[in-house]
Amino acid sequence: MSFTVCALSSPALFALIDCNNFFVSCERVFNPSLTNKPVIVLSGNDGCAIARSNQAKDLGVAMGAPLHTFSHLINPHDIRIFSSNFELYGDLSNRMINILQTFTPDVEVYSIDEAFIDLSPLPCFDYAAFAQKIHNTLLKHIGIPVTIGIAPTKTLAKMANRVAKKIGSPFTLLQSAPDIENALRQTAVSDIWGIGRALAPKLKKIGLYTAYDLARKDPRWARSVMGVTGERLVREIQGIACIPFNAVEDDQKSIQVTRSFGVRLTEFNDIAEAISGHATRLGESLRKKKLVTPTISVFCRTSPFGNAPYYKGIGVTGFDTLTQDTQTLIRGAIKALQHAFRPGHAYQSAGIYAMDLVKEGRVAQKSLFDIDLHQKSSGCTPSNAKRGAAVNKAIDEINQRIGKDTLFWASSGIYPRHVAKQNRRSSRYTTRWDEIKLII
DNA sequence: TCTGGGGTCCTAGGACCC
DNA sequence: TCTGGGGTCCTAGGACCC
């Protein structure tokens, strides 16, 4: 296969809108007393820091730091700690995107707290004023501060964003050659978008310390040392746009549901309850996204930390027809878990993956004998399958209206032991009637 | 005591085919 | 005993991202 650099028709110009300390900012929207305070949002199971306010960063709390490594700082510095509240963050994220789309239809949602805008179709104008307007509108309507970087490639827009955050400005434009060179000189190779833990030390060893050093290399050299992604990256920081803009979201290729347990588990049945719950979430997600899966894989594993030897077991179940039916997924997941599980371990987490997802409407028949096979393996006739779809629909609608898990499958456990710690979650102000903010 | 969860893309190597 | 060359497809694992 030959690689052709897909330089976009120039002059390209991208804006990257990135929320500042997004999860912390979401907490602050409904709790103004957190302003100017050190605030930290924890990962699932209250394990480690996944968002920090600037004040918490100044105290030296690193991204991903386990709670127990900074717990001694909490009281002396009055750090406010929150469990993650993804229902709230996701909802505020959607509102932000809706507002961005009022500025231009060319919005690419990159993550929960970032979006690219393609500026090239817009007439050349005052980018500073444009960025300021986006910033002010989001702050006013949602209450979330953002930083905006504008540059001829996505990688440089990322870099512009970093520069803006560093100097405390809501916006930075990198367009002229001297401005770009200046930013490249200020940026360490490890801070370039696309350079991670493995590549950074490798490049430093060769004597490349800044983005400027790397930008002076021949892309063909980058290809041989860093692969196609490396070649693309070098061209990007040289100002040649190679990473395309996708306003339309591609179909998702995989879904996973993974959780750590609140306590270590040793019994098959306890883990089966967790996996049954994960399979339920997977089913909901597949139906919501109108996807079906031919297969699932399930894993259970011990903690990679600590003294006990690490164990991870994996089991796979294939289905005779592509499915999104919760009951089918649960049956398949328990079967797969029987392959993954070995007695004698203290398990720390378990998860379920669905890969090779297919869009609901585009279901290809797997074999001429689909229906026969299906009847044989699951006892599920086509009319049963229809009934299953109706059951899923009814459960989804009830849970949507009244609350998550109002109806649930008994295999997920009435009093499950696996439930993760979530001791400090704020209210889901925007998505639950009974958690709406009261002003008395 | 205590270490998240959810994605994508690329590559190397094996299986298999002619 | 000798034992090619080229292609495709699949998979596991690595690397990256937020």
Coordinates of C-alpha atoms (C1' of nucleotides) in Angstrom, one line a residue:
Chain A
M1 CA 0.0 0.0 0.0
S2 CA 1.4 3.4 -0.9
F3 CA 0.8 6.4 1.3
T4 CA -0.2 9.6 -0.3
V5 CA -0.3 12.7 1.7
C6 CA -3.8 14.1 1.5
A7 CA -2.9 17.8 1.6
L8 CA -6.2 19.6 1.8
S9 CA -7.0 22.3 -0.7
S10 CA -5.3 25.3 0.9
P11 CA -5.6 27.7 2.5
A12 CA -7.1 25.6 5.3
L13 CA -7.8 27.2 8.6
F14 CA -9.2 25.5 11.7
A15 CA -10.3 26.6 15.1
L16 CA -10.1 24.3 18.1
I17 CA -12.6 25.2 20.9
D18 CA -11.5 23.5 24.1
C19 CA -13.3 23.9 27.4
N20 CA -11.1 24.9 30.3
N21 CA -10.8 22.1 33.0
F22 CA -14.2 21.0 31.6
F23 CA -15.5 18.7 34.4
V24 CA -14.5 21.2 37.1
S25 CA -16.1 24.0 35.1
C26 CA -19.3 22.0 35.0
E27 CA -19.3 21.6 38.8
R28 CA -18.7 25.4 39.1
V29 CA -21.7 26.2 36.9
F30 CA -24.1 25.1 39.6
N31 CA -21.9 25.8 42.6
P32 CA -20.4 29.2 42.4
S33 CA -18.7 28.8 45.8
L34 CA -16.1 26.7 44.0
T35 CA -14.8 29.7 42.1
N36 CA -11.1 30.3 42.7
K37 CA -11.0 27.2 44.9
P38 CA -8.9 24.1 44.2
V39 CA -11.4 21.6 42.8
I40 CA -10.8 18.0 41.7
V41 CA -13.1 15.6 39.9
L42 CA -12.4 11.9 40.4
S43 CA -12.6 8.9 38.0
G44 CA -15.1 6.2 38.4
N45 CA -14.9 4.4 41.8
D46 CA -13.4 7.6 43.1
G47 CA -10.0 6.3 42.0
C48 CA -7.9 9.1 40.6
A49 CA -8.0 12.8 39.5
I50 CA -9.3 13.3 36.0
A51 CA -9.9 17.0 36.1
R52 CA -8.3 19.7 38.2
S53 CA -8.9 23.4 38.6
N54 CA -5.9 25.6 38.0
Q55 CA -5.7 26.1 41.8
A56 CA -5.5 22.3 42.2
K57 CA -2.8 22.1 39.5
D58 CA -0.8 24.7 41.3
L59 CA -0.9 22.4 44.4
G60 CA 0.9 19.8 42.3
V61 CA -1.9 17.3 41.8
A62 CA -1.1 15.5 38.6
M63 CA -3.5 14.3 36.0
G64 CA -4.4 10.7 36.8
A65 CA -3.0 10.9 40.3
P66 CA -4.6 8.3 42.6
L67 CA -6.7 9.9 45.4
H68 CA -4.5 8.4 48.1
T69 CA -1.4 10.2 46.8
F70 CA -2.9 13.6 47.4
S71 CA -5.4 13.0 50.1
H72 CA -3.1 14.7 52.7
L73 CA -3.5 18.0 50.7
I74 CA -7.3 18.0 50.9
N75 CA -8.0 19.5 54.3
P76 CA -5.0 21.9 54.6
H77 CA -5.9 23.5 51.2
D78 CA -9.6 23.0 51.4
I79 CA -9.7 21.1 48.1
R80 CA -13.2 20.3 47.0
I81 CA -13.5 16.8 45.7
F82 CA -16.2 15.4 43.4
S83 CA -17.1 12.0 42.0
S84 CA -17.5 12.2 38.3
N85 CA -21.0 13.1 37.1
F86 CA -21.0 12.2 33.4
E87 CA -24.7 12.7 33.0
L88 CA -24.3 16.4 33.8
Y89 CA -21.1 16.8 31.8
G90 CA -22.5 15.1 28.7
D91 CA -25.6 17.2 28.8
L92 CA -23.7 20.5 29.1
S93 CA -21.4 19.3 26.3
N94 CA -24.4 18.8 24.0
R95 CA -25.6 22.3 24.8
M96 CA -22.2 23.7 23.9
I97 CA -22.2 22.0 20.5
N98 CA -25.7 23.2 19.8
I99 CA -24.5 26.8 20.4
L100 CA -21.4 26.3 18.3
Q101 CA -23.6 25.1 15.4
T102 CA -25.3 28.5 15.4
F103 CA -22.0 30.0 14.3
T104 CA -21.3 27.6 11.5
P105 CA -22.5 24.2 10.4
D106 CA -18.9 23.0 10.0
V107 CA -18.4 21.7 13.5
E108 CA -16.5 18.5 14.2
V109 CA -17.1 17.2 17.7
Y110 CA -13.8 15.8 18.8
S111 CA -14.5 14.8 22.4
I112 CA -16.8 15.7 25.3
D113 CA -15.0 19.0 25.8
E114 CA -13.5 19.9 22.4
A115 CA -14.7 20.7 18.9
F116 CA -13.0 21.8 15.7
I117 CA -14.5 24.4 13.4
D118 CA -13.5 24.6 9.7
L119 CA -13.0 28.3 9.0
S120 CA -12.0 28.0 5.4
P121 CA -15.5 28.2 3.9
L122 CA -16.1 31.4 5.8
P123 CA -15.1 34.7 4.3
C124 CA -11.8 36.1 5.6
F125 CA -12.6 38.3 8.5
D126 CA -11.6 39.4 12.0
Y127 CA -10.8 36.0 13.7
A128 CA -10.1 37.7 17.0
A129 CA -13.6 39.1 17.1
F130 CA -15.1 35.8 16.0
A131 CA -13.3 33.9 18.7
Q132 CA -14.2 36.4 21.3
K133 CA -17.8 36.2 20.4
I134 CA -17.8 32.4 20.6
H135 CA -16.1 32.6 24.0
N136 CA -18.5 35.2 25.4
T137 CA -21.6 33.4 24.0
L138 CA -20.7 30.0 25.6
L139 CA -19.8 31.7 28.9
K140 CA -23.1 33.6 29.0
H141 CA -25.4 30.8 27.8
I142 CA -23.8 27.7 29.4
G143 CA -21.4 29.2 32.0
I144 CA -18.3 27.3 30.7
P145 CA -15.1 29.1 29.8
V146 CA -13.3 28.0 26.7
T147 CA -10.0 28.6 24.9
I148 CA -9.8 28.9 21.2
G149 CA -6.8 28.2 19.0
I150 CA -6.8 29.0 15.3
A151 CA -4.2 27.7 12.7
P152 CA -3.8 26.2 9.2
T153 CA -3.8 22.6 10.5
K154 CA -5.5 20.8 13.2
T155 CA -2.2 19.9 14.9
L156 CA -1.2 23.6 14.9
A157 CA -4.7 24.6 16.1
K158 CA -4.1 22.3 19.1
M159 CA -0.8 24.0 19.6
A160 CA -2.3 27.5 19.3
N161 CA -4.8 26.4 22.0
R162 CA -2.0 25.4 24.3
V163 CA -0.2 28.6 23.8
A164 CA -3.4 30.6 24.6
K165 CA -4.0 28.6 27.8
K166 CA -0.4 29.2 28.8
I167 CA -0.6 32.9 28.4
G168 CA -4.1 33.0 29.9
S169 CA -5.7 34.4 26.8
P170 CA -9.1 33.2 25.5
F171 CA -7.7 32.9 22.0
T172 CA -4.5 32.6 19.9
L173 CA -4.1 32.8 16.1
L174 CA -1.2 31.1 14.5
Q175 CA -1.2 32.1 10.8
S176 CA 1.9 34.0 9.9
A177 CA 5.2 32.1 9.5
P178 CA 7.0 34.0 12.4
D179 CA 4.0 33.3 14.8
I180 CA 4.0 29.6 13.9
E181 CA 7.8 29.3 14.3
N182 CA 7.6 31.1 17.6
A183 CA 5.0 28.6 18.9
L184 CA 6.9 25.6 17.6
R185 CA 10.0 26.8 19.5
Q186 CA 8.0 27.1 22.7
T187 CA 6.4 23.7 22.4
A188 CA 8.2 20.6 23.8
V189 CA 8.0 17.5 21.5
S190 CA 6.1 15.7 24.2
D191 CA 3.4 18.4 24.1
I192 CA 2.6 18.0 20.4
W193 CA -0.8 16.4 19.7
G194 CA 0.1 12.8 18.6
I195 CA 3.3 12.5 20.5
G196 CA 2.8 10.2 23.5
R197 CA 4.7 8.3 26.2
A198 CA 6.5 6.1 23.8
L199 CA 7.6 8.5 21.1
A200 CA 8.6 11.5 23.2
P201 CA 11.7 9.8 24.8
K202 CA 12.6 8.3 21.5
L203 CA 12.7 11.7 19.8
K204 CA 14.6 13.3 22.7
K205 CA 17.2 10.6 22.4
I206 CA 17.7 11.6 18.8
G207 CA 18.1 15.2 19.9
L208 CA 14.7 16.5 19.0
Y209 CA 13.5 18.5 22.0
T210 CA 11.0 21.1 20.6
A211 CA 8.3 21.0 18.0
Y212 CA 10.6 23.3 15.9
D213 CA 13.3 20.6 15.9
L214 CA 10.8 18.1 14.6
A215 CA 9.3 20.5 12.1
R216 CA 12.7 20.8 10.4
K217 CA 12.9 17.1 9.7
D218 CA 12.1 15.6 6.3
P219 CA 8.6 13.9 6.4
R220 CA 10.2 10.8 4.7
W221 CA 12.6 10.5 7.6
A222 CA 9.6 10.8 10.0
R223 CA 7.9 8.0 8.0
S224 CA 10.8 5.7 8.6
V225 CA 11.1 6.4 12.3
M226 CA 7.5 7.1 13.3
G227 CA 5.3 5.4 10.7
V228 CA 2.6 7.0 8.6
T229 CA 1.1 8.9 11.5
G230 CA 4.5 10.4 12.2
E231 CA 4.9 11.6 8.6
R232 CA 1.4 13.1 8.8
L233 CA 2.3 14.8 12.0
V234 CA 5.5 16.4 10.7
R235 CA 3.6 17.7 7.7
E236 CA 0.9 19.1 9.9
I237 CA 3.4 21.1 12.0
Q238 CA 5.0 22.3 8.8
G239 CA 1.6 23.8 8.0
I240 CA 0.3 21.3 5.5
A241 CA -3.1 20.1 6.5
C242 CA -3.2 16.3 6.3
I243 CA -5.8 15.4 8.9
P244 CA -9.2 15.9 7.3
F245 CA -12.2 17.6 8.8
N246 CA -15.2 15.5 9.4
A247 CA -18.4 17.5 10.2
V248 CA -20.4 14.3 9.8
E249 CA -19.7 11.7 12.4
D250 CA -18.5 8.4 11.1
D251 CA -20.4 5.3 12.3
Q252 CA -19.0 4.1 15.5
K253 CA -17.0 0.9 15.2
S254 CA -17.0 -0.4 18.8
I255 CA -18.6 0.0 22.1
Q256 CA -17.2 -1.0 25.5
V257 CA -18.7 -1.0 29.0
T258 CA -16.1 -1.4 31.7
R259 CA -16.2 -0.7 35.4
S260 CA -14.0 -1.3 38.5
F261 CA -15.8 -2.9 41.4
G262 CA -16.3 -1.1 44.6
V263 CA -14.7 -4.0 46.4
R264 CA -12.6 -7.0 45.2
L265 CA -14.8 -9.9 44.1
T266 CA -14.0 -13.6 44.1
E267 CA -17.3 -15.3 43.4
F268 CA -18.5 -16.0 39.8
N269 CA -22.0 -15.0 40.6
D270 CA -21.0 -11.5 41.9
I271 CA -19.1 -10.9 38.7
A272 CA -21.9 -12.3 36.6
E273 CA -24.2 -9.7 38.1
A274 CA -21.8 -7.0 37.1
I275 CA -21.4 -8.3 33.6
S276 CA -25.1 -8.6 33.3
G277 CA -25.4 -4.9 34.2
H278 CA -22.7 -4.0 31.6
A279 CA -24.5 -6.1 29.0
T280 CA -27.7 -4.1 29.8
R281 CA -25.8 -0.8 29.3
L282 CA -24.4 -2.1 26.1
G283 CA -27.8 -3.0 24.8
E284 CA -29.2 0.4 25.6
S285 CA -26.3 2.0 23.9
L286 CA -26.6 -0.1 20.7
R287 CA -30.3 0.6 20.4
K288 CA -29.8 4.3 21.0
K289 CA -27.2 4.5 18.3
K290 CA -29.1 2.1 16.0
L291 CA -26.3 -0.4 15.8
V292 CA -26.1 -4.2 16.0
T293 CA -23.2 -6.5 16.9
P294 CA -22.2 -9.9 15.6
T295 CA -20.1 -10.7 18.7
I296 CA -19.1 -9.7 22.2
S297 CA -16.1 -10.3 24.3
V298 CA -16.0 -10.2 28.0
F299 CA -13.1 -9.9 30.4
C300 CA -12.5 -10.0 34.1
R301 CA -9.2 -9.1 35.7
T302 CA -7.4 -8.6 38.9
S303 CA -5.7 -5.3 39.8
P304 CA -2.5 -4.6 37.8
F305 CA -1.1 -3.0 41.0
G306 CA -0.2 -4.7 44.2
N307 CA 1.5 -8.0 44.9
A308 CA -0.8 -10.7 43.7
P309 CA 0.0 -12.0 40.2
Y310 CA -2.0 -10.3 37.5
Y311 CA -4.7 -12.3 35.8
K312 CA -7.0 -11.3 32.9
G313 CA -9.4 -13.7 31.4
I314 CA -11.2 -13.2 28.2
G315 CA -14.2 -15.0 26.7
V316 CA -15.9 -14.4 23.3
T317 CA -19.5 -15.2 22.2
G318 CA -20.6 -14.9 18.6
F319 CA -24.3 -14.6 17.8
D320 CA -26.0 -16.3 14.9
T321 CA -27.7 -13.0 13.9
L322 CA -26.6 -9.5 14.5
T323 CA -28.2 -8.3 17.7
Q324 CA -29.0 -5.4 20.0
D325 CA -31.3 -7.4 22.3
T326 CA -30.4 -7.1 26.0
Q327 CA -31.5 -10.6 26.9
T328 CA -29.4 -12.1 24.1
L329 CA -26.4 -10.0 25.1
I330 CA -26.8 -11.0 28.8
R331 CA -26.9 -14.7 27.9
G332 CA -23.9 -14.4 25.6
A333 CA -22.0 -12.4 28.2
I334 CA -22.5 -14.9 31.0
K335 CA -21.4 -17.7 28.6
A336 CA -18.3 -15.7 27.7
L337 CA -17.6 -15.0 31.4
Q338 CA -17.5 -18.7 32.0
H339 CA -14.5 -18.9 29.8
A340 CA -12.9 -15.8 31.3
F341 CA -13.4 -16.6 35.0
R342 CA -10.9 -18.7 37.0
P343 CA -11.6 -19.3 40.6
G344 CA -9.0 -18.2 43.2
H345 CA -8.5 -14.6 42.1
A346 CA -9.6 -11.3 43.7
Y347 CA -11.1 -9.5 40.7
Q348 CA -10.9 -5.8 40.4
S349 CA -12.9 -5.0 37.3
A350 CA -14.8 -6.5 34.4
G351 CA -16.0 -5.3 31.1
I352 CA -17.8 -6.2 27.8
Y353 CA -16.8 -5.1 24.3
A354 CA -18.8 -5.2 21.1
M355 CA -16.8 -4.7 17.9
D356 CA -17.4 -4.8 14.2
L357 CA -20.7 -2.9 14.7
V358 CA -23.1 -2.6 11.8
K359 CA -25.8 0.0 11.3
E360 CA -29.3 -1.3 12.0
G361 CA -30.7 -0.9 8.6
R362 CA -27.7 -2.4 6.8
V363 CA -28.0 -5.8 8.3
A364 CA -26.5 -8.4 6.0
Q365 CA -27.8 -11.9 6.4
K366 CA -25.0 -14.0 7.9
S367 CA -25.9 -17.3 6.3
L368 CA -28.7 -18.9 4.4
F369 CA -29.5 -20.8 7.6
D370 CA -29.8 -17.8 9.9
I371 CA -33.2 -18.6 11.1
D372 CA -32.6 -22.3 11.7
L373 CA -29.3 -21.6 13.5
H374 CA -31.0 -19.0 15.6
Q375 CA -33.8 -21.3 16.6
K376 CA -31.3 -24.0 17.5
S377 CA -29.0 -21.9 19.6
S378 CA -31.2 -19.6 21.5
G379 CA -34.7 -21.1 21.1
C380 CA -35.6 -17.7 19.8
T381 CA -37.9 -17.8 16.8
P382 CA -38.4 -14.8 14.6
S383 CA -41.7 -14.0 16.4
N384 CA -39.8 -14.2 19.7
A385 CA -37.2 -11.8 18.3
K386 CA -39.9 -9.4 17.5
R387 CA -41.3 -9.7 21.0
G388 CA -37.8 -9.2 22.4
A389 CA -37.5 -5.9 20.4
A390 CA -40.8 -4.8 21.8
V391 CA -39.7 -5.6 25.4
N392 CA -36.5 -3.7 24.9
K393 CA -38.4 -0.7 23.5
A394 CA -40.8 -0.7 26.4
I395 CA -38.1 -1.0 29.0
D396 CA -36.0 1.8 27.4
E397 CA -39.0 4.1 27.3
I398 CA -40.0 3.4 30.9
N399 CA -36.4 3.9 32.2
Q400 CA -36.0 7.0 30.0
R401 CA -39.2 8.5 31.5
I402 CA -39.0 7.5 35.1
G403 CA -35.3 6.9 35.7
K404 CA -32.4 4.6 34.9
D405 CA -32.9 1.0 36.1
T406 CA -36.5 1.5 37.1
L407 CA -36.9 -1.8 35.3
F408 CA -33.8 -4.0 35.2
W409 CA -33.0 -7.7 34.5
A410 CA -32.9 -9.8 37.7
S411 CA -29.6 -11.3 36.5
S412 CA -28.0 -8.0 37.3
G413 CA -28.7 -8.5 41.0
I414 CA -31.1 -7.0 43.4
Y415 CA -28.4 -6.0 45.9
P416 CA -25.3 -6.3 43.7
R417 CA -21.9 -6.4 45.5
H418 CA -19.9 -4.9 42.6
V419 CA -21.3 -1.3 42.8
A420 CA -18.6 1.3 42.5
K421 CA -17.9 4.0 45.0
Q422 CA -19.5 7.3 44.0
N423 CA -19.6 9.1 47.3
R424 CA -19.3 12.7 46.2
R425 CA -21.3 13.1 43.1
S426 CA -23.0 16.4 42.6
S427 CA -26.7 16.5 41.5
R428 CA -27.6 15.8 37.8
Y429 CA -29.1 19.2 37.7
T430 CA -30.1 19.3 34.0
T431 CA -31.3 15.7 33.4
R432 CA -33.3 14.6 36.5
W433 CA -36.4 16.3 37.7
D434 CA -35.8 15.3 41.3
E435 CA -32.3 16.7 41.3
I436 CA -33.1 20.1 39.8
K437 CA -31.4 23.0 41.6
L438 CA -33.7 24.6 44.2
I439 CA -33.3 28.2 45.1
I440 CA -35.1 28.8 48.4
Chain B
dT1 C1' -6.8 0.3 52.5
dC2 C1' -6.8 3.3 48.0
dT3 C1' -4.8 3.5 40.8
dG4 C1' -11.0 5.3 35.3
dG5 C1' -13.5 4.6 31.2
dG6 C1' -14.2 4.9 26.3
dG7 C1' -12.6 5.4 21.8
dT8 C1' -9.4 5.3 17.0
dC9 C1' -5.8 4.0 13.9
dC10 C1' -1.6 1.5 12.5
dT11 C1' 1.5 -2.5 12.1
dA12 C1' 3.5 -7.0 12.2
dG13 C1' 2.8 -11.6 11.6
dG14 C1' 0.2 -15.7 10.7
dA15 C1' -3.1 -18.3 7.9
dC16 C1' -4.5 -19.1 3.6
dC17 C1' -4.8 -19.0 -1.4
dC18 C1' -3.1 -19.4 -6.2
Chain C
dT1 C1' 16.5 -34.5 -1.3
dC2 C1' 15.1 -30.5 -3.5
dT3 C1' 10.7 -26.8 -1.6
dG4 C1' 8.7 -19.6 -4.9
dG5 C1' 6.6 -15.6 -4.9
dG6 C1' 2.9 -12.7 -4.4
dG7 C1' -1.3 -11.4 -2.7
dT8 C1' -5.4 -10.9 0.8
dC9 C1' -7.5 -11.2 5.1
dC10 C1' -7.6 -11.5 10.0
dT11 C1' -6.0 -10.7 14.7
dA12 C1' -3.4 -9.1 18.6
dG13 C1' -1.1 -5.7 20.4
dG14 C1' 0.9 -1.0 20.5
dA15 C1' 0.3 3.8 20.5
dC16 C1' -2.3 7.6 20.7
dC17 C1' -6.3 10.6 22.2
dC18 C1' -9.7 12.7 25.8

